[in-house]
Amino acid sequence: MVGSAEFRDALLRTVQIAVSSTIGCLIVGTFLAVVISFVPFPGARVVAGLVDTMLALPSFLVALSFTFIYGSTGILRAGGFLTSPWAVVLAEVTFYTPFVMRPLLAAMSRLPRAQLDVAASLGAGPWRVLRQVVLPEVRPALVAGGSLTLLLTLNEFGIVLFLGAKNTTTLPMLVHTKGIVMFDYPGACVIAVVQIALSLGLYAVLRTALGGGRRARLD
Amino acid sequence: MLVWTKSGKAAVWIAFAVVFGVLVLAPFLVVIAAAFAGSWNGVLPSDPTTSHLQQALSGDELASLSVSLQTAFMGGLFAVLFGTWGALSAANTRFARVADALHHLPIAVPSVVVGLGLLVAFSRQPILLNGTKWIVVIAHLVLMVAFSYGTVAAALQRIDPSYADVAASLGASPARVLWQVRFPMLLPAVASAAGLSVALSMGEVGATIMVYPASWRTLPVSIFALTDRGQSFVAAAEAVVLLTATVVLVLVLDRLRGRATER
């Protein structure tokens, strides 16, 4: 099983999708969190609250909506896109961006505003303030949010199942196909063990890297 | 405080609105819009109708709602019970770290794998649960215990242990300290764990789809079956039913939490 091309493709695809989605989430999440925290607009608190609510929603809703947005009869009629791995990546970015935003928003709210004002008064432009003042301060939150997202995207199943893309077989999807459709329990178990090793390995690295105090963020 | 000019602010806000609106918010709104649309062939949905919603609230789909609610209640209830129990017994012992790691395992591995594990374990004697609703309930229980444990354990860390010490020094038995001092202080966390468990249980799909018998189809499984048959609009309507039920449940549990905090 481990030697089969099917398995290798699924492993590669899983890692590829997870890494691309995590990078996307980090970029989008950082941008949104910076605007909410440092360029606040009326209603910014409502948006922040909305982000919290989204964490409890099921992920397959995003995949379901993609049928209407990108489906063959939908808004954009980008039929081919829906069956490509990029649809999965986009759906995961949508769903997991709040997971990056939440720790970032918390970290940014603890950042003393005076620091930013001083940097700006000394002539630093917005980019420089962001790069040299804000980002170093919120790095732990960025690492925590990013690694949680990486773990969750490696394990994501609902989105892949609902998009049902033929050439997007990830490891969890393969476990499902082998176990339920083909009733090949031993085969499914082998894949499951690899997946567990992958996830737990990452999880262990995460726990040691983030240490005691920040562990609560994983909950 | 980062961008000072008026035009600069406006540009940043427009970019924010586009990114947040299109990327994060739109997919959720589209599902709600689709639930009430007869067809969707252009940019906007057309032929507003409630027939999809009626379909989502009748027959098999209504049965799914009831199945989901029962599963969420049973799984959530036991998850909160076991999670609280685990957090209380592990707190301040030398097993705390091990218990912590063990309880978080179901979050770290994919839910499909949890489902497969249950399927392999309970498909033969001595404990044959495959084909009954209990295997679904157990799957939800296993997944939600992690979240309940995490919520209650985090609250335990914030609670001043001297209250319990004082009560014990005044002669209260351990059972009395637990029931009259420690548990009431934990009640808000327990209520919020219940809310989280129920909300996540309502939307759980990975483990459920591995273990569910034909007689016990939860809402997400029904929604998947509908999309698989190409009935996307009814699926969207049923997703709205799922969202509404979840929000109502969480709000009710939230009110309970509010009452628990007031005391």
Tab-separated table of C-alpha atoms in Angstrom:
chain	number	residue	atom	x	y	z
A	1	MET	CA	0.000	0.000	0.000
A	2	VAL	CA	2.712	2.463	1.028
A	3	GLY	CA	4.586	1.784	-2.214
A	4	SER	CA	1.590	2.304	-4.494
A	5	ALA	CA	1.432	5.288	-6.806
A	6	GLU	CA	-2.088	6.060	-5.571
A	7	PHE	CA	-0.817	6.469	-2.027
A	8	ARG	CA	2.219	8.552	-2.998
A	9	ASP	CA	0.067	10.897	-5.064
A	10	ALA	CA	-2.395	11.328	-2.200
A	11	LEU	CA	0.394	12.031	0.298
A	12	LEU	CA	1.978	14.593	-1.995
A	13	ARG	CA	-1.365	16.218	-2.737
A	14	THR	CA	-2.266	16.377	0.957
A	15	VAL	CA	0.953	18.137	1.893
A	16	GLN	CA	0.754	20.418	-1.153
A	17	ILE	CA	-2.810	21.499	-0.382
A	18	ALA	CA	-2.090	21.962	3.322
A	19	VAL	CA	1.025	24.067	2.750
A	20	SER	CA	-0.583	26.235	0.035
A	21	SER	CA	-3.697	26.773	2.157
A	22	THR	CA	-1.666	27.680	5.225
A	23	ILE	CA	0.397	30.225	3.307
A	24	GLY	CA	-2.805	31.703	1.872
A	25	CYS	CA	-4.417	31.865	5.323
A	26	LEU	CA	-1.345	33.558	6.815
A	27	ILE	CA	-1.294	36.255	4.131
A	28	VAL	CA	-5.045	36.931	4.146
A	29	GLY	CA	-5.357	36.575	7.927
A	30	THR	CA	-2.480	38.964	8.629
A	31	PHE	CA	-3.874	41.565	6.259
A	32	LEU	CA	-7.380	41.391	7.736
A	33	ALA	CA	-6.108	41.421	11.331
A	34	VAL	CA	-3.829	44.416	10.685
A	35	VAL	CA	-6.691	46.426	9.183
A	36	ILE	CA	-9.093	45.564	12.025
A	37	SER	CA	-6.484	46.389	14.663
A	38	PHE	CA	-4.608	49.370	13.264
A	39	VAL	CA	-6.790	50.973	10.583
A	40	PRO	CA	-10.088	50.476	12.436
A	41	PHE	CA	-13.344	51.387	10.768
A	42	PRO	CA	-16.842	51.668	12.224
A	43	GLY	CA	-18.073	48.100	12.673
A	44	ALA	CA	-14.611	46.569	12.973
A	45	ARG	CA	-15.628	44.970	16.284
A	46	VAL	CA	-18.639	43.371	14.620
A	47	VAL	CA	-16.360	41.864	11.978
A	48	ALA	CA	-14.035	40.551	14.693
A	49	GLY	CA	-17.054	38.969	16.410
A	50	LEU	CA	-18.163	37.418	13.144
A	51	VAL	CA	-14.744	35.809	12.786
A	52	ASP	CA	-15.210	34.128	16.174
A	53	THR	CA	-18.570	32.713	15.102
A	54	MET	CA	-17.142	31.272	11.900
A	55	LEU	CA	-14.804	29.045	13.888
A	56	ALA	CA	-17.764	26.926	14.995
A	57	LEU	CA	-19.304	26.499	11.525
A	58	PRO	CA	-18.850	23.253	9.588
A	59	SER	CA	-16.249	23.479	6.816
A	60	PHE	CA	-18.346	21.781	4.138
A	61	LEU	CA	-20.582	24.885	3.924
A	62	VAL	CA	-17.775	26.626	2.051
A	63	ALA	CA	-17.484	23.721	-0.383
A	64	LEU	CA	-21.273	23.730	-0.851
A	65	SER	CA	-21.262	27.429	-1.688
A	66	PHE	CA	-18.534	26.879	-4.278
A	67	THR	CA	-21.000	24.853	-6.375
A	68	PHE	CA	-23.085	28.015	-6.682
A	69	ILE	CA	-20.158	30.400	-7.195
A	70	TYR	CA	-17.915	28.397	-9.520
A	71	GLY	CA	-20.231	25.574	-10.636
A	72	SER	CA	-21.196	25.037	-14.258
A	73	THR	CA	-24.452	26.978	-13.778
A	74	GLY	CA	-23.195	29.332	-11.068
A	75	ILE	CA	-22.128	32.942	-10.839
A	76	LEU	CA	-18.725	32.639	-12.479
A	77	ARG	CA	-19.282	29.417	-14.474
A	78	ALA	CA	-15.681	28.367	-14.026
A	79	GLY	CA	-16.525	24.710	-14.362
A	80	GLY	CA	-12.978	23.375	-14.595
A	81	PHE	CA	-11.809	25.217	-11.501
A	82	LEU	CA	-14.239	23.382	-9.220
A	83	THR	CA	-12.640	20.005	-9.883
A	84	SER	CA	-9.049	21.209	-9.522
A	85	PRO	CA	-6.993	21.111	-6.313
A	86	TRP	CA	-6.979	24.924	-6.302
A	87	ALA	CA	-10.682	24.935	-5.471
A	88	VAL	CA	-9.829	22.941	-2.333
A	89	VAL	CA	-7.041	25.393	-1.488
A	90	LEU	CA	-9.333	28.393	-1.940
A	91	ALA	CA	-12.063	26.780	0.180
A	92	GLU	CA	-9.566	25.992	2.925
A	93	VAL	CA	-8.218	29.549	2.858
A	94	THR	CA	-11.785	30.805	3.297
A	95	PHE	CA	-12.528	28.461	6.141
A	96	TYR	CA	-9.226	28.553	8.048
A	97	THR	CA	-8.367	32.257	7.788
A	98	PRO	CA	-10.332	32.957	11.011
A	99	PHE	CA	-8.076	30.453	12.803
A	100	VAL	CA	-5.085	32.681	11.960
A	101	MET	CA	-6.962	35.916	12.643
A	102	ARG	CA	-8.079	35.074	16.158
A	103	PRO	CA	-4.652	34.724	17.817
A	104	LEU	CA	-3.356	37.650	15.733
A	105	LEU	CA	-6.181	39.953	16.825
A	106	ALA	CA	-5.564	38.993	20.452
A	107	ALA	CA	-1.829	39.663	20.152
A	108	MET	CA	-2.337	42.956	18.322
A	109	SER	CA	-4.790	44.245	20.924
A	110	ARG	CA	-2.027	43.835	23.533
A	111	LEU	CA	0.450	45.848	21.486
A	112	PRO	CA	0.936	49.343	22.981
A	113	ARG	CA	-0.393	51.910	20.524
A	114	ALA	CA	2.292	54.408	21.609
A	115	GLN	CA	4.981	52.212	20.036
A	116	LEU	CA	3.366	52.578	16.637
A	117	ASP	CA	2.835	56.310	17.037
A	118	VAL	CA	6.434	56.857	18.114
A	119	ALA	CA	7.728	54.871	15.146
A	120	ALA	CA	5.520	56.868	12.803
A	121	SER	CA	6.500	60.199	14.402
A	122	LEU	CA	10.140	59.293	13.853
A	123	GLY	CA	9.381	59.098	10.169
A	124	ALA	CA	8.781	55.401	9.563
A	125	GLY	CA	6.275	54.672	6.810
A	126	PRO	CA	3.371	52.225	7.308
A	127	TRP	CA	5.300	49.336	5.744
A	128	ARG	CA	8.304	49.897	7.936
A	129	VAL	CA	6.160	50.157	11.082
A	130	LEU	CA	4.473	46.894	10.123
A	131	ARG	CA	7.687	45.070	9.349
A	132	GLN	CA	9.869	46.341	12.165
A	133	VAL	CA	7.413	47.012	14.990
A	134	VAL	CA	4.217	44.992	14.549
A	135	LEU	CA	5.375	41.752	12.952
A	136	PRO	CA	8.202	40.970	15.419
A	137	GLU	CA	5.759	41.514	18.302
A	138	VAL	CA	3.019	39.222	16.953
A	139	ARG	CA	5.323	36.497	15.660
A	140	PRO	CA	4.376	33.956	18.353
A	141	ALA	CA	0.705	34.401	17.481
A	142	LEU	CA	1.511	34.079	13.805
A	143	VAL	CA	3.434	30.852	14.434
A	144	ALA	CA	0.676	29.466	16.666
A	145	GLY	CA	-2.113	30.285	14.225
A	146	GLY	CA	-0.139	29.106	11.217
A	147	SER	CA	0.864	25.773	12.691
A	148	LEU	CA	-2.657	25.050	13.956
A	149	THR	CA	-3.920	25.802	10.453
A	150	LEU	CA	-1.313	23.502	8.934
A	151	LEU	CA	-2.401	20.678	11.243
A	152	LEU	CA	-6.088	21.209	10.509
A	153	THR	CA	-5.614	21.493	6.753
A	154	LEU	CA	-3.586	18.267	6.721
A	155	ASN	CA	-6.581	16.602	8.388
A	156	GLU	CA	-9.330	18.372	6.424
A	157	PHE	CA	-11.956	16.051	5.018
A	158	GLY	CA	-15.319	17.815	4.701
A	159	ILE	CA	-14.200	20.283	2.034
A	160	VAL	CA	-12.477	17.633	-0.103
A	161	LEU	CA	-15.464	15.291	0.192
A	162	PHE	CA	-18.026	17.912	-0.785
A	163	LEU	CA	-16.023	19.304	-3.691
A	164	GLY	CA	-15.634	15.714	-4.842
A	165	ALA	CA	-12.828	16.620	-7.223
A	166	LYS	CA	-11.691	13.514	-9.049
A	167	ASN	CA	-8.003	14.345	-9.192
A	168	THR	CA	-7.867	15.696	-5.663
A	169	THR	CA	-7.454	12.612	-3.519
A	170	THR	CA	-5.982	13.470	-0.128
A	171	LEU	CA	-5.029	10.986	2.578
A	172	PRO	CA	-8.240	11.365	4.649
A	173	MET	CA	-10.202	10.969	1.418
A	174	LEU	CA	-8.270	7.801	0.598
A	175	VAL	CA	-9.002	6.401	4.070
A	176	HIS	CA	-12.698	6.984	3.416
A	177	THR	CA	-12.636	5.442	-0.057
A	178	LYS	CA	-10.691	2.370	1.024
A	179	GLY	CA	-12.652	1.834	4.230
A	180	ILE	CA	-16.220	2.601	3.196
A	181	VAL	CA	-16.447	2.222	-0.560
A	182	MET	CA	-14.073	-0.737	-1.015
A	183	PHE	CA	-14.364	-2.296	2.477
A	184	ASP	CA	-10.602	-2.699	2.543
A	185	TYR	CA	-10.090	-2.177	6.306
A	186	PRO	CA	-6.415	-3.253	6.405
A	187	GLY	CA	-5.556	-0.941	3.501
A	188	ALA	CA	-7.435	1.943	5.109
A	189	CYS	CA	-5.674	1.283	8.418
A	190	VAL	CA	-2.251	1.486	6.785
A	191	ILE	CA	-3.070	4.904	5.327
A	192	ALA	CA	-4.580	5.973	8.631
A	193	VAL	CA	-1.378	5.052	10.466
A	194	VAL	CA	0.705	7.142	8.053
A	195	GLN	CA	-1.727	10.033	8.473
A	196	ILE	CA	-1.602	9.702	12.263
A	197	ALA	CA	2.203	9.694	12.191
A	198	LEU	CA	2.163	12.811	10.019
A	199	SER	CA	-0.371	14.672	12.171
A	200	LEU	CA	1.013	13.584	15.534
A	201	GLY	CA	4.564	14.347	14.434
A	202	LEU	CA	3.522	17.858	13.521
A	203	TYR	CA	1.425	18.136	16.683
A	204	ALA	CA	4.358	17.075	18.874
A	205	VAL	CA	6.650	19.586	17.199
A	206	LEU	CA	3.959	22.187	17.730
A	207	ARG	CA	3.526	21.502	21.428
A	208	THR	CA	7.242	21.613	22.162
A	209	ALA	CA	7.824	24.636	19.953
A	210	LEU	CA	4.993	26.663	21.432
A	211	GLY	CA	5.561	25.633	25.046
A	212	GLY	CA	3.247	25.729	28.048
A	213	GLY	CA	1.725	29.190	28.066
A	214	ARG	CA	0.556	29.212	24.491
A	215	ARG	CA	-0.823	25.731	24.516
A	216	ALA	CA	-4.284	27.054	25.326
A	217	ARG	CA	-4.498	28.493	21.823
A	218	LEU	CA	-4.644	25.030	20.386
A	219	ASP	CA	-7.979	24.384	22.054
B	1	MET	CA	-2.681	54.919	13.623
B	2	LEU	CA	-0.850	53.147	10.843
B	3	VAL	CA	-2.241	54.898	7.817
B	4	TRP	CA	-2.732	58.626	8.300
B	5	THR	CA	-4.031	60.064	5.051
B	6	LYS	CA	-7.728	59.969	4.232
B	7	SER	CA	-7.231	58.501	0.767
B	8	GLY	CA	-4.816	55.909	2.107
B	9	LYS	CA	-7.355	54.809	4.701
B	10	ALA	CA	-10.082	54.594	2.090
B	11	ALA	CA	-7.874	52.432	-0.139
B	12	VAL	CA	-7.046	50.072	2.729
B	13	TRP	CA	-10.713	49.786	3.693
B	14	ILE	CA	-11.800	49.031	0.159
B	15	ALA	CA	-9.154	46.319	-0.083
B	16	PHE	CA	-10.362	44.949	3.250
B	17	ALA	CA	-13.986	44.949	2.132
B	18	VAL	CA	-13.101	43.109	-1.072
B	19	VAL	CA	-10.895	40.486	0.587
B	20	PHE	CA	-13.158	39.895	3.580
B	21	GLY	CA	-16.369	40.115	1.605
B	22	VAL	CA	-15.409	37.956	-1.352
B	23	LEU	CA	-13.113	35.478	0.317
B	24	VAL	CA	-14.491	34.987	3.822
B	25	LEU	CA	-18.067	36.199	4.009
B	26	ALA	CA	-19.490	35.543	0.539
B	27	PRO	CA	-19.429	31.722	0.655
B	28	PHE	CA	-21.595	31.674	3.771
B	29	LEU	CA	-24.032	34.219	2.346
B	30	VAL	CA	-24.242	32.349	-0.959
B	31	VAL	CA	-25.475	29.197	0.801
B	32	ILE	CA	-28.249	31.173	2.505
B	33	ALA	CA	-29.215	32.911	-0.751
B	34	ALA	CA	-29.239	29.607	-2.644
B	35	ALA	CA	-31.596	28.081	-0.089
B	36	PHE	CA	-34.306	30.523	-1.142
B	37	ALA	CA	-33.592	30.577	-4.880
B	38	GLY	CA	-35.463	28.634	-7.542
B	39	SER	CA	-32.537	28.871	-9.933
B	40	TRP	CA	-29.138	30.550	-10.083
B	41	ASN	CA	-27.895	31.068	-13.608
B	42	GLY	CA	-26.498	34.582	-13.445
B	43	VAL	CA	-24.734	36.773	-10.956
B	44	LEU	CA	-27.779	36.903	-8.706
B	45	PRO	CA	-30.160	34.115	-7.714
B	46	SER	CA	-33.598	34.203	-9.309
B	47	ASP	CA	-37.135	32.842	-8.710
B	48	PRO	CA	-37.321	33.285	-4.930
B	49	THR	CA	-39.054	30.276	-3.382
B	50	THR	CA	-39.473	28.530	-0.061
B	51	SER	CA	-40.129	25.121	-1.611
B	52	HIS	CA	-36.545	23.970	-0.990
B	53	LEU	CA	-36.907	24.860	2.655
B	54	GLN	CA	-40.201	22.968	2.873
B	55	GLN	CA	-38.523	19.993	1.284
B	56	ALA	CA	-35.658	20.281	3.755
B	57	LEU	CA	-38.168	20.203	6.602
B	58	SER	CA	-40.161	17.152	5.556
B	59	GLY	CA	-39.776	13.395	5.416
B	60	ASP	CA	-36.265	11.975	5.573
B	61	GLU	CA	-34.624	15.380	5.908
B	62	LEU	CA	-36.725	16.242	8.960
B	63	ALA	CA	-35.762	12.887	10.453
B	64	SER	CA	-32.118	13.850	9.907
B	65	LEU	CA	-32.615	17.028	11.919
B	66	SER	CA	-34.001	15.006	14.788
B	67	VAL	CA	-31.130	12.501	14.503
B	68	SER	CA	-28.586	15.333	14.537
B	69	LEU	CA	-30.179	16.956	17.578
B	70	GLN	CA	-30.291	13.673	19.496
B	71	THR	CA	-26.686	12.853	18.578
B	72	ALA	CA	-25.492	16.326	19.547
B	73	PHE	CA	-27.314	16.147	22.876
B	74	MET	CA	-26.198	12.649	23.814
B	75	GLY	CA	-22.659	13.018	22.485
B	76	GLY	CA	-22.301	16.558	23.831
B	77	LEU	CA	-23.713	15.711	27.239
B	78	PHE	CA	-21.422	12.751	27.779
B	79	ALA	CA	-18.474	14.677	26.305
B	80	VAL	CA	-18.981	17.499	28.802
B	81	LEU	CA	-19.367	14.988	31.627
B	82	PHE	CA	-16.209	13.060	30.738
B	83	GLY	CA	-14.259	16.203	29.794
B	84	THR	CA	-15.064	17.922	33.101
B	85	TRP	CA	-14.370	14.750	35.031
B	86	GLY	CA	-11.026	14.326	33.256
B	87	ALA	CA	-10.003	17.953	33.755
B	88	LEU	CA	-10.939	17.905	37.455
B	89	SER	CA	-9.109	14.681	38.190
B	90	ALA	CA	-6.003	15.536	36.164
B	91	ALA	CA	-5.577	19.076	37.516
B	92	ASN	CA	-2.498	19.534	39.705
B	93	THR	CA	-1.452	15.903	39.548
B	94	ARG	CA	1.700	14.516	37.977
B	95	PHE	CA	-0.466	12.977	35.267
B	96	ALA	CA	-1.669	16.394	34.102
B	97	ARG	CA	0.632	16.553	31.080
B	98	VAL	CA	-0.135	12.991	29.970
B	99	ALA	CA	-3.875	13.510	30.431
B	100	ASP	CA	-3.603	16.771	28.511
B	101	ALA	CA	-1.867	15.116	25.573
B	102	LEU	CA	-4.212	12.119	25.540
B	103	HIS	CA	-7.340	14.247	25.639
B	104	HIS	CA	-6.144	16.366	22.738
B	105	LEU	CA	-5.385	13.389	20.502
B	106	PRO	CA	-8.785	13.369	18.750
B	107	ILE	CA	-8.182	16.983	17.624
B	108	ALA	CA	-4.730	16.192	16.292
B	109	VAL	CA	-5.724	13.206	14.140
B	110	PRO	CA	-8.241	13.471	11.296
B	111	SER	CA	-11.835	12.681	12.245
B	112	VAL	CA	-11.954	10.105	9.427
B	113	VAL	CA	-9.254	8.147	11.222
B	114	VAL	CA	-11.200	8.303	14.499
B	115	GLY	CA	-14.190	6.946	12.597
B	116	LEU	CA	-12.156	4.156	11.011
B	117	GLY	CA	-10.759	3.191	14.411
B	118	LEU	CA	-14.246	2.870	15.896
B	119	LEU	CA	-15.407	0.938	12.856
B	120	VAL	CA	-12.590	-1.591	13.115
B	121	ALA	CA	-12.944	-1.887	16.891
B	122	PHE	CA	-16.719	-2.312	17.092
B	123	SER	CA	-17.469	-4.337	13.966
B	124	ARG	CA	-17.067	-7.727	15.658
B	125	GLN	CA	-17.641	-9.437	18.982
B	126	PRO	CA	-17.381	-8.878	21.923
B	127	ILE	CA	-18.725	-5.366	21.428
B	128	LEU	CA	-20.722	-5.185	18.232
B	129	LEU	CA	-21.935	-1.635	17.699
B	130	ASN	CA	-21.522	-1.255	13.938
B	131	GLY	CA	-24.959	-0.654	12.448
B	132	THR	CA	-26.435	0.925	15.572
B	133	LYS	CA	-26.817	4.590	16.402
B	134	TRP	CA	-24.493	4.163	19.370
B	135	ILE	CA	-21.384	4.032	17.211
B	136	VAL	CA	-22.294	7.494	15.853
B	137	VAL	CA	-22.890	8.821	19.362
B	138	ILE	CA	-19.571	7.371	20.548
B	139	ALA	CA	-17.742	8.932	17.585
B	140	HIS	CA	-19.152	12.355	18.477
B	141	LEU	CA	-18.371	11.753	22.135
B	142	VAL	CA	-14.725	10.916	21.385
B	143	LEU	CA	-14.258	14.027	19.241
B	144	MET	CA	-16.032	16.454	21.570
B	145	VAL	CA	-14.344	15.256	24.784
B	146	ALA	CA	-11.171	16.949	23.547
B	147	PHE	CA	-12.862	20.335	23.299
B	148	SER	CA	-14.733	19.994	26.605
B	149	TYR	CA	-11.569	18.956	28.393
B	150	GLY	CA	-9.635	21.864	26.903
B	151	THR	CA	-12.250	24.459	27.892
B	152	VAL	CA	-12.656	23.187	31.451
B	153	ALA	CA	-8.911	22.643	32.003
B	154	ALA	CA	-8.177	26.194	30.841
B	155	ALA	CA	-10.799	27.537	33.281
B	156	LEU	CA	-9.366	25.437	36.117
B	157	GLN	CA	-5.986	27.091	35.619
B	158	ARG	CA	-7.504	30.534	36.055
B	159	ILE	CA	-9.418	29.672	39.223
B	160	ASP	CA	-7.766	30.553	42.506
B	161	PRO	CA	-7.162	27.226	44.307
B	162	SER	CA	-7.206	28.926	47.715
B	163	TYR	CA	-11.045	28.860	47.801
B	164	ALA	CA	-10.984	25.082	47.781
B	165	ASP	CA	-8.135	25.036	50.311
B	166	VAL	CA	-10.002	27.376	52.651
B	167	ALA	CA	-13.170	25.281	52.388
B	168	ALA	CA	-11.179	22.133	53.137
B	169	SER	CA	-9.408	23.751	56.071
B	170	LEU	CA	-12.779	24.751	57.500
B	171	GLY	CA	-13.684	21.059	57.604
B	172	ALA	CA	-15.571	20.499	54.340
B	173	SER	CA	-15.230	16.971	52.991
B	174	PRO	CA	-13.603	16.540	49.531
B	175	ALA	CA	-16.996	15.750	48.015
B	176	ARG	CA	-18.476	18.900	49.504
B	177	VAL	CA	-15.536	21.014	48.298
B	178	LEU	CA	-16.064	19.608	44.817
B	179	TRP	CA	-19.819	20.169	44.694
B	180	GLN	CA	-20.174	23.410	46.604
B	181	VAL	CA	-16.918	25.233	45.839
B	182	ARG	CA	-15.073	23.988	42.786
B	183	PHE	CA	-17.968	22.941	40.569
B	184	PRO	CA	-20.023	26.159	40.882
B	185	MET	CA	-16.922	28.168	39.953
B	186	LEU	CA	-16.462	25.973	36.892
B	187	LEU	CA	-20.078	26.184	35.771
B	188	PRO	CA	-19.561	28.969	33.175
B	189	ALA	CA	-16.748	26.970	31.566
B	190	VAL	CA	-18.848	23.809	31.619
B	191	ALA	CA	-21.735	25.632	29.934
B	192	SER	CA	-19.446	27.062	27.280
B	193	ALA	CA	-17.944	23.593	26.727
B	194	ALA	CA	-21.481	22.304	26.213
B	195	GLY	CA	-22.200	25.032	23.665
B	196	LEU	CA	-19.000	24.303	21.758
B	197	SER	CA	-19.565	20.538	21.827
B	198	VAL	CA	-23.114	20.815	20.546
B	199	ALA	CA	-22.161	23.278	17.794
B	200	LEU	CA	-19.260	21.140	16.568
B	201	SER	CA	-21.270	17.938	16.863
B	202	MET	CA	-24.049	19.384	14.690
B	203	GLY	CA	-21.580	20.017	11.866
B	204	GLU	CA	-19.402	16.916	12.256
B	205	VAL	CA	-19.000	15.017	9.008
B	206	GLY	CA	-15.703	13.089	8.857
B	207	ALA	CA	-16.158	10.490	11.573
B	208	THR	CA	-19.923	10.296	11.074
B	209	ILE	CA	-19.682	9.409	7.412
B	210	MET	CA	-17.371	6.510	8.303
B	211	VAL	CA	-19.632	4.926	10.916
B	212	TYR	CA	-23.265	5.933	10.292
B	213	PRO	CA	-25.847	3.216	9.690
B	214	ALA	CA	-28.628	3.887	7.147
B	215	SER	CA	-31.120	4.311	9.979
B	216	TRP	CA	-29.165	7.077	11.697
B	217	ARG	CA	-28.283	9.777	9.159
B	218	THR	CA	-27.209	13.107	10.645
B	219	LEU	CA	-27.882	16.410	8.876
B	220	PRO	CA	-24.393	16.840	7.363
B	221	VAL	CA	-24.556	13.298	5.934
B	222	SER	CA	-27.964	14.072	4.395
B	223	ILE	CA	-26.620	17.311	2.961
B	224	PHE	CA	-23.753	15.397	1.394
B	225	ALA	CA	-26.131	12.810	-0.065
B	226	LEU	CA	-28.185	15.634	-1.612
B	227	THR	CA	-25.169	17.354	-3.193
B	228	ASP	CA	-23.995	13.979	-4.451
B	229	ARG	CA	-27.327	13.553	-6.246
B	230	GLY	CA	-27.001	17.069	-7.684
B	231	GLN	CA	-29.781	18.592	-5.577
B	232	SER	CA	-27.647	21.540	-4.515
B	233	PHE	CA	-30.536	23.886	-3.757
B	234	VAL	CA	-32.226	21.504	-1.325
B	235	ALA	CA	-28.787	20.854	0.169
B	236	ALA	CA	-28.349	24.596	0.686
B	237	ALA	CA	-31.803	24.813	2.311
B	238	GLU	CA	-30.889	21.979	4.628
B	239	ALA	CA	-27.599	23.683	5.459
B	240	VAL	CA	-29.652	26.718	6.500
B	241	VAL	CA	-31.755	24.434	8.722
B	242	LEU	CA	-28.517	23.110	10.218
B	243	LEU	CA	-27.159	26.619	10.823
B	244	THR	CA	-30.412	27.818	12.384
B	245	ALA	CA	-30.644	24.819	14.692
B	246	THR	CA	-26.996	25.264	15.742
B	247	VAL	CA	-27.351	28.985	16.411
B	248	VAL	CA	-30.552	28.465	18.451
B	249	LEU	CA	-28.921	25.715	20.520
B	250	VAL	CA	-25.782	27.754	21.154
B	251	LEU	CA	-27.820	30.830	22.114
B	252	VAL	CA	-29.882	28.786	24.585
B	253	LEU	CA	-26.743	27.304	26.133
B	254	ASP	CA	-25.191	30.769	26.198
B	255	ARG	CA	-28.134	32.069	28.236
B	256	LEU	CA	-27.612	29.217	30.670
B	257	ARG	CA	-23.996	30.282	30.919
B	258	GLY	CA	-25.048	33.857	31.594
B	259	ARG	CA	-27.256	32.640	34.421
B	260	ALA	CA	-24.410	30.521	35.783
B	261	THR	CA	-22.076	33.538	35.849
B	262	GLU	CA	-24.603	35.726	37.677
B	263	ARG	CA	-24.791	33.359	40.591
